[in-house]
Every structure is written in structure tokens, then in C-alpha cells.
PDB file of C-alpha atoms in Angstrom:
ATOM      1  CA  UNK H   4     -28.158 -24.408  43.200  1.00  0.00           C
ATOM      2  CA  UNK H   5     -29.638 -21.978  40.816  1.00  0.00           C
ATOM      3  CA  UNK H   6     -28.964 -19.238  44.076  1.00  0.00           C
ATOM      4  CA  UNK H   7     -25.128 -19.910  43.400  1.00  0.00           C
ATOM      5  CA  UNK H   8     -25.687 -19.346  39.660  1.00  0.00           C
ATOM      6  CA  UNK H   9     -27.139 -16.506  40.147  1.00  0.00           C
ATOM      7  CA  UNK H  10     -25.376 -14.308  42.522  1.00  0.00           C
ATOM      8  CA  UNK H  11     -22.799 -12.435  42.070  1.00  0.00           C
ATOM      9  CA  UNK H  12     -20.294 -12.317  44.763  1.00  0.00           C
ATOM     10  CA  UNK H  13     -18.767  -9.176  44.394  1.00  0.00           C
ATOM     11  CA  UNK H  14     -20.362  -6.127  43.351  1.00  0.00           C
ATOM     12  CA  UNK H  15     -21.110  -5.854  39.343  1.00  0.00           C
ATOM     13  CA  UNK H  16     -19.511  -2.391  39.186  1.00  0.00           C
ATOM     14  CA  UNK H  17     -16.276  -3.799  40.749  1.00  0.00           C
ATOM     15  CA  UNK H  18     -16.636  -7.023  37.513  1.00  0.00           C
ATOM     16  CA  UNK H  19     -17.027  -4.110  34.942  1.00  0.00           C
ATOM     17  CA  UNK H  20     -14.319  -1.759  36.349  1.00  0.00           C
ATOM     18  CA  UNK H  21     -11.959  -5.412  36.711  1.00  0.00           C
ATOM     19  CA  UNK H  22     -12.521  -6.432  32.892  1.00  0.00           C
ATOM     20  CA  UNK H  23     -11.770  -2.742  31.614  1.00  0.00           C
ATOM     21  CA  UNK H  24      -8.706  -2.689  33.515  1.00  0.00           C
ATOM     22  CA  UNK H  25      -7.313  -5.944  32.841  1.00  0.00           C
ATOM     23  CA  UNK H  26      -8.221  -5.319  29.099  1.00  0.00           C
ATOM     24  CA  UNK H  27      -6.721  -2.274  28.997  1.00  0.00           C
ATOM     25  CA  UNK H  28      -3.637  -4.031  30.531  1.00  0.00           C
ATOM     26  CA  UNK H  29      -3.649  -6.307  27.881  1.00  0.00           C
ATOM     27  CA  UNK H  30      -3.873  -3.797  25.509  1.00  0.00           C
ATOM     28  CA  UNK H  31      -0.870  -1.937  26.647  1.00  0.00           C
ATOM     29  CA  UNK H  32       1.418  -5.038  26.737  1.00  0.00           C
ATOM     30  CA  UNK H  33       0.458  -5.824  23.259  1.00  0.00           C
ATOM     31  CA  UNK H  34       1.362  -2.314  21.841  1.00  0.00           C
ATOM     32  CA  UNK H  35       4.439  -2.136  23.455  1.00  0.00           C
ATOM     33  CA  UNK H  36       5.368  -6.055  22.119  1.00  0.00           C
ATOM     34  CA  UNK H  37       4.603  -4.720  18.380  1.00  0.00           C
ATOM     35  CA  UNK H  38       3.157  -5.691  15.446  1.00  0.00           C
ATOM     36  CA  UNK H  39       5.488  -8.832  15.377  1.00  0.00           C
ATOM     37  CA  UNK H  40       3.234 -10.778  18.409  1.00  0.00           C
ATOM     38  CA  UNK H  41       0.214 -10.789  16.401  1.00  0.00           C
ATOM     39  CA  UNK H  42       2.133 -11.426  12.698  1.00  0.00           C
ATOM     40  CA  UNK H  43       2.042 -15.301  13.078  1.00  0.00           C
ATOM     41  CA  UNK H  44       0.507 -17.384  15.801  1.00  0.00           C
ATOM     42  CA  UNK H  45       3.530 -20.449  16.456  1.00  0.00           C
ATOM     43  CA  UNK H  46       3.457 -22.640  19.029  1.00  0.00           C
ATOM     44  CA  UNK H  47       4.899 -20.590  21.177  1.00  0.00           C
ATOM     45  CA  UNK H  48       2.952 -17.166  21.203  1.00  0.00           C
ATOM     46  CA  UNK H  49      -0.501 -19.823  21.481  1.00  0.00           C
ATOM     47  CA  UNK H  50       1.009 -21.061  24.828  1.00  0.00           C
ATOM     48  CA  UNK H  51       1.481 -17.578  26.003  1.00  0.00           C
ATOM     49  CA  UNK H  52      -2.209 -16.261  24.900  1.00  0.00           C
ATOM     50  CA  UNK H  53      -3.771 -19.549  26.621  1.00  0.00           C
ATOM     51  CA  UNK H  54      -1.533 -18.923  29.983  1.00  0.00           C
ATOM     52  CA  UNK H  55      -2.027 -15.210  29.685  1.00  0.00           C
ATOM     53  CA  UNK H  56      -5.695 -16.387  29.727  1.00  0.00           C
ATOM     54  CA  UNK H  57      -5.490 -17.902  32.429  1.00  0.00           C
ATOM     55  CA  UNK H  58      -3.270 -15.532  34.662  1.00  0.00           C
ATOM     56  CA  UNK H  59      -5.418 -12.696  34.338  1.00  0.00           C
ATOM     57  CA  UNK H  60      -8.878 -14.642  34.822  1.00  0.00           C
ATOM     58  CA  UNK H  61      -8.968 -14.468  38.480  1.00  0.00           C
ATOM     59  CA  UNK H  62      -8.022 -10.213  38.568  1.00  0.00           C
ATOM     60  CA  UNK H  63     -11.586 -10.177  36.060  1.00  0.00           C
ATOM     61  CA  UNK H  64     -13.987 -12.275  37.932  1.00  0.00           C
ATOM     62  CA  UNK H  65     -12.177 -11.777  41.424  1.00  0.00           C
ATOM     63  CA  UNK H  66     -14.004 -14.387  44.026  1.00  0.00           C
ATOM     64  CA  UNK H  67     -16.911 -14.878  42.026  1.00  0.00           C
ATOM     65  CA  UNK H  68     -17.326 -18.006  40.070  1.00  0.00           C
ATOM     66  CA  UNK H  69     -21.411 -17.403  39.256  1.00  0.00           C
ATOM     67  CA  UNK H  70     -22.828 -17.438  36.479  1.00  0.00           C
ATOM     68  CA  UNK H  71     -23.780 -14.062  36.574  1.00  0.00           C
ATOM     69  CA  UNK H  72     -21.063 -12.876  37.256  1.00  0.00           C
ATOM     70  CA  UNK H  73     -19.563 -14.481  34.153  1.00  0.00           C
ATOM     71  CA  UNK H  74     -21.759 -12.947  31.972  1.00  0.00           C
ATOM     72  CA  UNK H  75     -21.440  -9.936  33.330  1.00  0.00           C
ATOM     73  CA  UNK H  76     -17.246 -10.093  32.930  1.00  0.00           C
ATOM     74  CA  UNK H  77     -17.742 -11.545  29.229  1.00  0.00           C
ATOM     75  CA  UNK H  78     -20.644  -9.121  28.419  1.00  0.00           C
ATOM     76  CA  UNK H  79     -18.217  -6.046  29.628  1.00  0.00           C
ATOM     77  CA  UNK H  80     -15.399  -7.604  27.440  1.00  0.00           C
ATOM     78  CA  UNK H  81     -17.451  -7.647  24.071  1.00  0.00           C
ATOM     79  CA  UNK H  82     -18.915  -4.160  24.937  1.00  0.00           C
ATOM     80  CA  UNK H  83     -15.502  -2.634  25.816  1.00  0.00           C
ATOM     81  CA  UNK H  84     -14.055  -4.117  22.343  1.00  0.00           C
ATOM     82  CA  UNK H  85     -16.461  -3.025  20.231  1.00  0.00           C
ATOM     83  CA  UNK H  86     -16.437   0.659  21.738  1.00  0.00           C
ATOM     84  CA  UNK H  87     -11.911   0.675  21.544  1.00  0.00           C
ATOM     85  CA  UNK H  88     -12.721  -0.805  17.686  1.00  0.00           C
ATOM     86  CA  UNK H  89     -15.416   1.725  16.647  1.00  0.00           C
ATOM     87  CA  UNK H  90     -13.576   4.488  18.178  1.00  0.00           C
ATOM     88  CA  UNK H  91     -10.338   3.822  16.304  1.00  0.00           C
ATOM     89  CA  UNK H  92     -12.260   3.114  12.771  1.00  0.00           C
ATOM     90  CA  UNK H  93     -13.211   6.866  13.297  1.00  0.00           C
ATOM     91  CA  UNK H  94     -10.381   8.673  14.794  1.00  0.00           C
ATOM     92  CA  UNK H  95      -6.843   7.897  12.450  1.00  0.00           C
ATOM     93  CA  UNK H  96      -4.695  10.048  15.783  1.00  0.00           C
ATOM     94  CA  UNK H  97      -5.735   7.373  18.170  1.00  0.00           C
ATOM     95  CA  UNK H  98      -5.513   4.077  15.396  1.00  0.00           C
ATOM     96  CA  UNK H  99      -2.288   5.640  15.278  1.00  0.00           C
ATOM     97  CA  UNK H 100      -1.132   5.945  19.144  1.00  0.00           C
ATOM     98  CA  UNK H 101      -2.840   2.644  20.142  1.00  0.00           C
ATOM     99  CA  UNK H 102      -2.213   0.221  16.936  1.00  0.00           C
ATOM    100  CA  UNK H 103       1.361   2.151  15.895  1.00  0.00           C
ATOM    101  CA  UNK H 104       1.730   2.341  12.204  1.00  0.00           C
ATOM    102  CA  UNK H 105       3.247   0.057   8.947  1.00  0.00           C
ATOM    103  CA  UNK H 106       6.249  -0.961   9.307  1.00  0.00           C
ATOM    104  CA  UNK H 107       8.617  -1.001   5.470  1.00  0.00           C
ATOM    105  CA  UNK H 108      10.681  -4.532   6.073  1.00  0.00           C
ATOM    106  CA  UNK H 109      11.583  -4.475   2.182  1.00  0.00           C
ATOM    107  CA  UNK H 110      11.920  -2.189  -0.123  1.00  0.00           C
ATOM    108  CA  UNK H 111      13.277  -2.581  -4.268  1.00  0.00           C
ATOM    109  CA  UNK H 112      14.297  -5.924  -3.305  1.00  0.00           C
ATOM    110  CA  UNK H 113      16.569  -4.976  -0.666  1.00  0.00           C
ATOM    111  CA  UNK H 114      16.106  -5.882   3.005  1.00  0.00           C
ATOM    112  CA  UNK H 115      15.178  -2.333   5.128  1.00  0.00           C
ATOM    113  CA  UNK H 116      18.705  -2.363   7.827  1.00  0.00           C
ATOM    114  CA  UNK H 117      17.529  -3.269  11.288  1.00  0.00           C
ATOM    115  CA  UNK H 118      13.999  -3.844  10.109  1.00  0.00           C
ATOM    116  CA  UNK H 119      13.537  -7.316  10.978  1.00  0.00           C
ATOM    117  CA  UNK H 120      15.607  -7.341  14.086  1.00  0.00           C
ATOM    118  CA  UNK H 121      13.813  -4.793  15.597  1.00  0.00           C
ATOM    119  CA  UNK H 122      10.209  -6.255  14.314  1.00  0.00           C
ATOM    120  CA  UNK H 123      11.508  -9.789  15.690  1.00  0.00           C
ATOM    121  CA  UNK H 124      10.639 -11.157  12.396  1.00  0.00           C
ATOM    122  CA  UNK H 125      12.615 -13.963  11.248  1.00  0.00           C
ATOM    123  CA  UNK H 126      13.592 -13.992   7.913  1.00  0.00           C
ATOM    124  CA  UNK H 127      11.748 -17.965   6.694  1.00  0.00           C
ATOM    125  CA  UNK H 128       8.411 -15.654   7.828  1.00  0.00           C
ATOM    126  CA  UNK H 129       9.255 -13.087   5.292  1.00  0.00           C
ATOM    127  CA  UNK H 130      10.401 -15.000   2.620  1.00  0.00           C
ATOM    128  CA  UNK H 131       7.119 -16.979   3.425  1.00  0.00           C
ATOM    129  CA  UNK H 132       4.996 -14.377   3.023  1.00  0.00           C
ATOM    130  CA  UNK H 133       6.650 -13.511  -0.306  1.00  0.00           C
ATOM    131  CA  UNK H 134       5.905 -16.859  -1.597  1.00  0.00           C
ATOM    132  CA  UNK H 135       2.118 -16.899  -0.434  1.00  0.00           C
ATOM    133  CA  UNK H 136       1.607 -13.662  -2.282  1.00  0.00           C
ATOM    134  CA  UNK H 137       2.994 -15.164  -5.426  1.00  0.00           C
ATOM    135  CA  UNK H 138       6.827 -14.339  -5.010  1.00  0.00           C
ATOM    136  CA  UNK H 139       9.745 -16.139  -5.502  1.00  0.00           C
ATOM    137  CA  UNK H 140      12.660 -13.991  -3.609  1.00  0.00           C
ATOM    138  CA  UNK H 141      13.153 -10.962  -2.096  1.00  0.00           C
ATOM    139  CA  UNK H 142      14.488  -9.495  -5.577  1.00  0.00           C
ATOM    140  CA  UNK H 143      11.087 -10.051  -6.953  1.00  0.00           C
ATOM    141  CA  UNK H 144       9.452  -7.562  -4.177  1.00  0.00           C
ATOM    142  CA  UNK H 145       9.269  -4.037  -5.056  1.00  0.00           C
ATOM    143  CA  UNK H 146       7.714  -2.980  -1.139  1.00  0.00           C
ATOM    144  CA  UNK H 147       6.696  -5.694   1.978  1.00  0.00           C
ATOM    145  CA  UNK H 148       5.409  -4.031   5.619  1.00  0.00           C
ATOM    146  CA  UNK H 149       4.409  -5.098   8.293  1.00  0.00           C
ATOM    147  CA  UNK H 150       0.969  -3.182   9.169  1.00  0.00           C
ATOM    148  CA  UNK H 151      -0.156  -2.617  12.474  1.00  0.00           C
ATOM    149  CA  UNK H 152      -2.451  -5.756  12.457  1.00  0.00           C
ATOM    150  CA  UNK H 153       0.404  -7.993  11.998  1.00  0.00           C
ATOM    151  CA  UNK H 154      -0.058  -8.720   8.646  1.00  0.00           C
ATOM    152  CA  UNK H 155       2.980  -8.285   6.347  1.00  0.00           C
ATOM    153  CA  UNK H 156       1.888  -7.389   2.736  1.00  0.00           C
ATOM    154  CA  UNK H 157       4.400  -7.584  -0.561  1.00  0.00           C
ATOM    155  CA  UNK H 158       3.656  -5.488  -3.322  1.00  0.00           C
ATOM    156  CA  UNK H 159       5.921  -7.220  -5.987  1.00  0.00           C
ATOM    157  CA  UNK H 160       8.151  -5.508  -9.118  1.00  0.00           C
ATOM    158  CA  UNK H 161       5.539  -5.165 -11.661  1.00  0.00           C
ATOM    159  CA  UNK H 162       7.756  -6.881 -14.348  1.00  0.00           C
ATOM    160  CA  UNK H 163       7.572  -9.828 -11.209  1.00  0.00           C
ATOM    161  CA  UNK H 164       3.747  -9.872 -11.322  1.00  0.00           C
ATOM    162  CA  UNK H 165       1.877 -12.871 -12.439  1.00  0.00           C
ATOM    163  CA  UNK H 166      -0.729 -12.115 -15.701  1.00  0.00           C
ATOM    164  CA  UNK H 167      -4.346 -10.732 -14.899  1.00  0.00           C
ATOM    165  CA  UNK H 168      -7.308 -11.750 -17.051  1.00  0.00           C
ATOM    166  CA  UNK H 169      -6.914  -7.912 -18.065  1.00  0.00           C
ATOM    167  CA  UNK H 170      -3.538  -8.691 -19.785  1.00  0.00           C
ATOM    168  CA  UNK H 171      -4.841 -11.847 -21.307  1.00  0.00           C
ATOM    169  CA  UNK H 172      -7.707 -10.840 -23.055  1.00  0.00           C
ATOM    170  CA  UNK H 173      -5.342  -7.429 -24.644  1.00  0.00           C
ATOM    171  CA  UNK H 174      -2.630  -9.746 -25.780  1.00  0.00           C
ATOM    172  CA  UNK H 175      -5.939 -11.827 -27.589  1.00  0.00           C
ATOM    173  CA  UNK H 176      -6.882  -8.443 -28.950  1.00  0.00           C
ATOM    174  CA  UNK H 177      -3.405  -7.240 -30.332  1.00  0.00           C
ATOM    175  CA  UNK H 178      -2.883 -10.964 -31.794  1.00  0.00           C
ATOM    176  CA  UNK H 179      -6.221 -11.010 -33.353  1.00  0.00           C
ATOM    177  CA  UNK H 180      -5.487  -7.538 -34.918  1.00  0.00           C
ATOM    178  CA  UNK H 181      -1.581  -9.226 -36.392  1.00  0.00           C
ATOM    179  CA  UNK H 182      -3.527 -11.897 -37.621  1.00  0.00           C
ATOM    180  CA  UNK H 183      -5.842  -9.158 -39.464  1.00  0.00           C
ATOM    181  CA  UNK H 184      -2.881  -7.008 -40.694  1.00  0.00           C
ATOM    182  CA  UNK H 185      -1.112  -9.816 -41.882  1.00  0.00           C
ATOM    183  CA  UNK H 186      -4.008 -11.642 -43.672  1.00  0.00           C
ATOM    184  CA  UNK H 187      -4.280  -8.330 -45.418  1.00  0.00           C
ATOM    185  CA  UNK H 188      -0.546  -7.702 -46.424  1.00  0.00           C
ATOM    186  CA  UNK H 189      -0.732 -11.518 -47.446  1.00  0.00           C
ATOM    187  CA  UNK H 190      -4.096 -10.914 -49.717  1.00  0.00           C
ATOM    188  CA  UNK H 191      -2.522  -7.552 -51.258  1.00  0.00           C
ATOM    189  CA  UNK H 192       1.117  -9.373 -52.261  1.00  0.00           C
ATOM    190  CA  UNK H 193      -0.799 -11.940 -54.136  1.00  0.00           C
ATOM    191  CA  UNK H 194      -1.032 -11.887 -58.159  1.00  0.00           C
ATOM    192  CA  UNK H 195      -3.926 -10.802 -59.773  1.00  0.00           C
ATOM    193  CA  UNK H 196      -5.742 -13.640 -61.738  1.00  0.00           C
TER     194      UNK H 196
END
């Protein structure tokens, strides 16, 4: 038993060279899908990543189901990620190449022609994201994009923007100082006694 656990059935360079290719597969198809597969997660795009799963598990681990050999495939998977992830937090050309860049969907309120067709983004996902980020409409939003992550950020018309504790405690101040002023213009206008 613990013999089958432990040995791997095919060679260990063959498992590492397998999980760097089929990750760098996976990696391709993703880029050239676009920002829109990894936006929102639906129903749908789940049942592809858990069948995607499961179509490319046999070209990682090839005929070996040990336990070494799993390790080995899952060890090479973390390892390859966190090299790909470190090397594009350094170098912006290749962030650019292999993540693509933001995408402007809206802009002063107006839909950007073609954006959303060609992002496959429906338009109850926009208008979604508006409200989430404290939105009401599309007139409200002064710039939304899609960034390369998938996540669609709206900047909204500053006259559309909600109140900061900032703006509170100035509008305190400048009513504190009216109530000063006009104490004073109320004490001068009275009669001497």
C-alpha cells in the first residue's frame, strides 16, 4: 500500500514539464477569452472551470495516480504561479502582453460604442456594478472599465458622489461659523440699554 503511494509512475521531470504546459495552456486560453471570463463567475463559466478541471487532469498527472506524484503536480502548480505572479508585479511590458490592459465600457455617462459587445458584458452586469459602487444609472457615472482582472470599477460624476465624513464635518464648520456671524450681527442691531 504505502509502495503505491509512494511511487511515482512516470518520471517527476515529465509531472513538472506536464503541469507547466498545461498551465501555460490555460493561461493562453484565458487571455485570448478576455477580461469578461473572469468579470463574474455565473453558473455557467463555474461548470466550465470544474469540467476544464477535469479535462486537463489526466495531460498533468499522465498514468500516475500516487501520491507523490500528486504532490509533485500540485507543488509545480503553486511554484509556477507564484513565479508568472511575481514576475508580472515587476515587469509592467509583460502584465501588459499576458493580462491585456483596462478596458473604458463608460465614459460621461454615455455607453463606450461596441464596448460591451466586444467585452461580452451584458448590460444588468454593468448597471450592477454601478449600483454596488453606490450608483443609480449610467448618467450618474463619470468613467467604468473593465481592468484586466475582471473587475469593472465606476468612478461616478462628482456632483453623483455620496457625502464623506470630510464634507460633513466642513459643512459643521461653515454652519458653526453662520451661527457666529449671525449671533454677532444679531447682538450689534440690538438697542443700547
Amino acid at each position: 500500500m504505502w509502495h503505491d503511494l509512494m511511487a511515482v509512475q512516470i518520471p517527476i521531470v515529465e509531472k513538472v514539464l506536464r503541469t507547466i504546459a498545461v498551465y501555460a495552456l490555460i493561461l493562453v486560453l484565458f487571455r485570448l477569452v478576455g477580461k469578461r471570463g473572469l468579470a463574474g463567475m455565473n453558473t455557467f463559466d463555474m461548470v466550465v472551470v470544474l469540467l476544464l478541471s477535469n479535462v486537463v487532469q489526466n495531460a498533468v498527472i499522465g498514468n500516475d495516480d500516487s501520491l507523490l506524484g500528486g504532490v509533485v503536480g500540485a507543488v509545480t502548480l503553486i511554484a509556477v504561479n507564484s513565479a508568472v505572479t511575481r514576475w508580472l508585479a515587476r515587469d509592467p511590458k509583460a502584465a501588459r502582453l499576458l493580462e491585456g490592459t483596462a478596458t473604458t465600457v463608460v465614459e460621461d455617462g454615455r455607453l463606450v460604442p461596441g464596448a460591451l459587445r466586444s467585452l461580452a458584458l451584458r448590460p444588468s452586469e454593468l448597471e450592477h456594478a454601478i449600483r454596488i459602487q453606490h450608483g443609480d444609472g449610467l448618467g450618474e457615472v463619470a468613467r467604468a472599465r473593465l481592468e484586466p482582472d475582471g473587475q469593472l470599477l465606476v468612478a461616478l460624476k462628482p456632483d453623483e458622489q455620496g457625502a464623506t465624513r470630510g464634507d460633513v464635518e466642513d459643512l459643521r464648520r461653515r454652519l458653526a461659523e453662520i451661527e457666529r456671524l449671525l449671533t454677532a450681527i444679531a447682538a450689534d442691531r440690538r438697542p443700547p440699554r
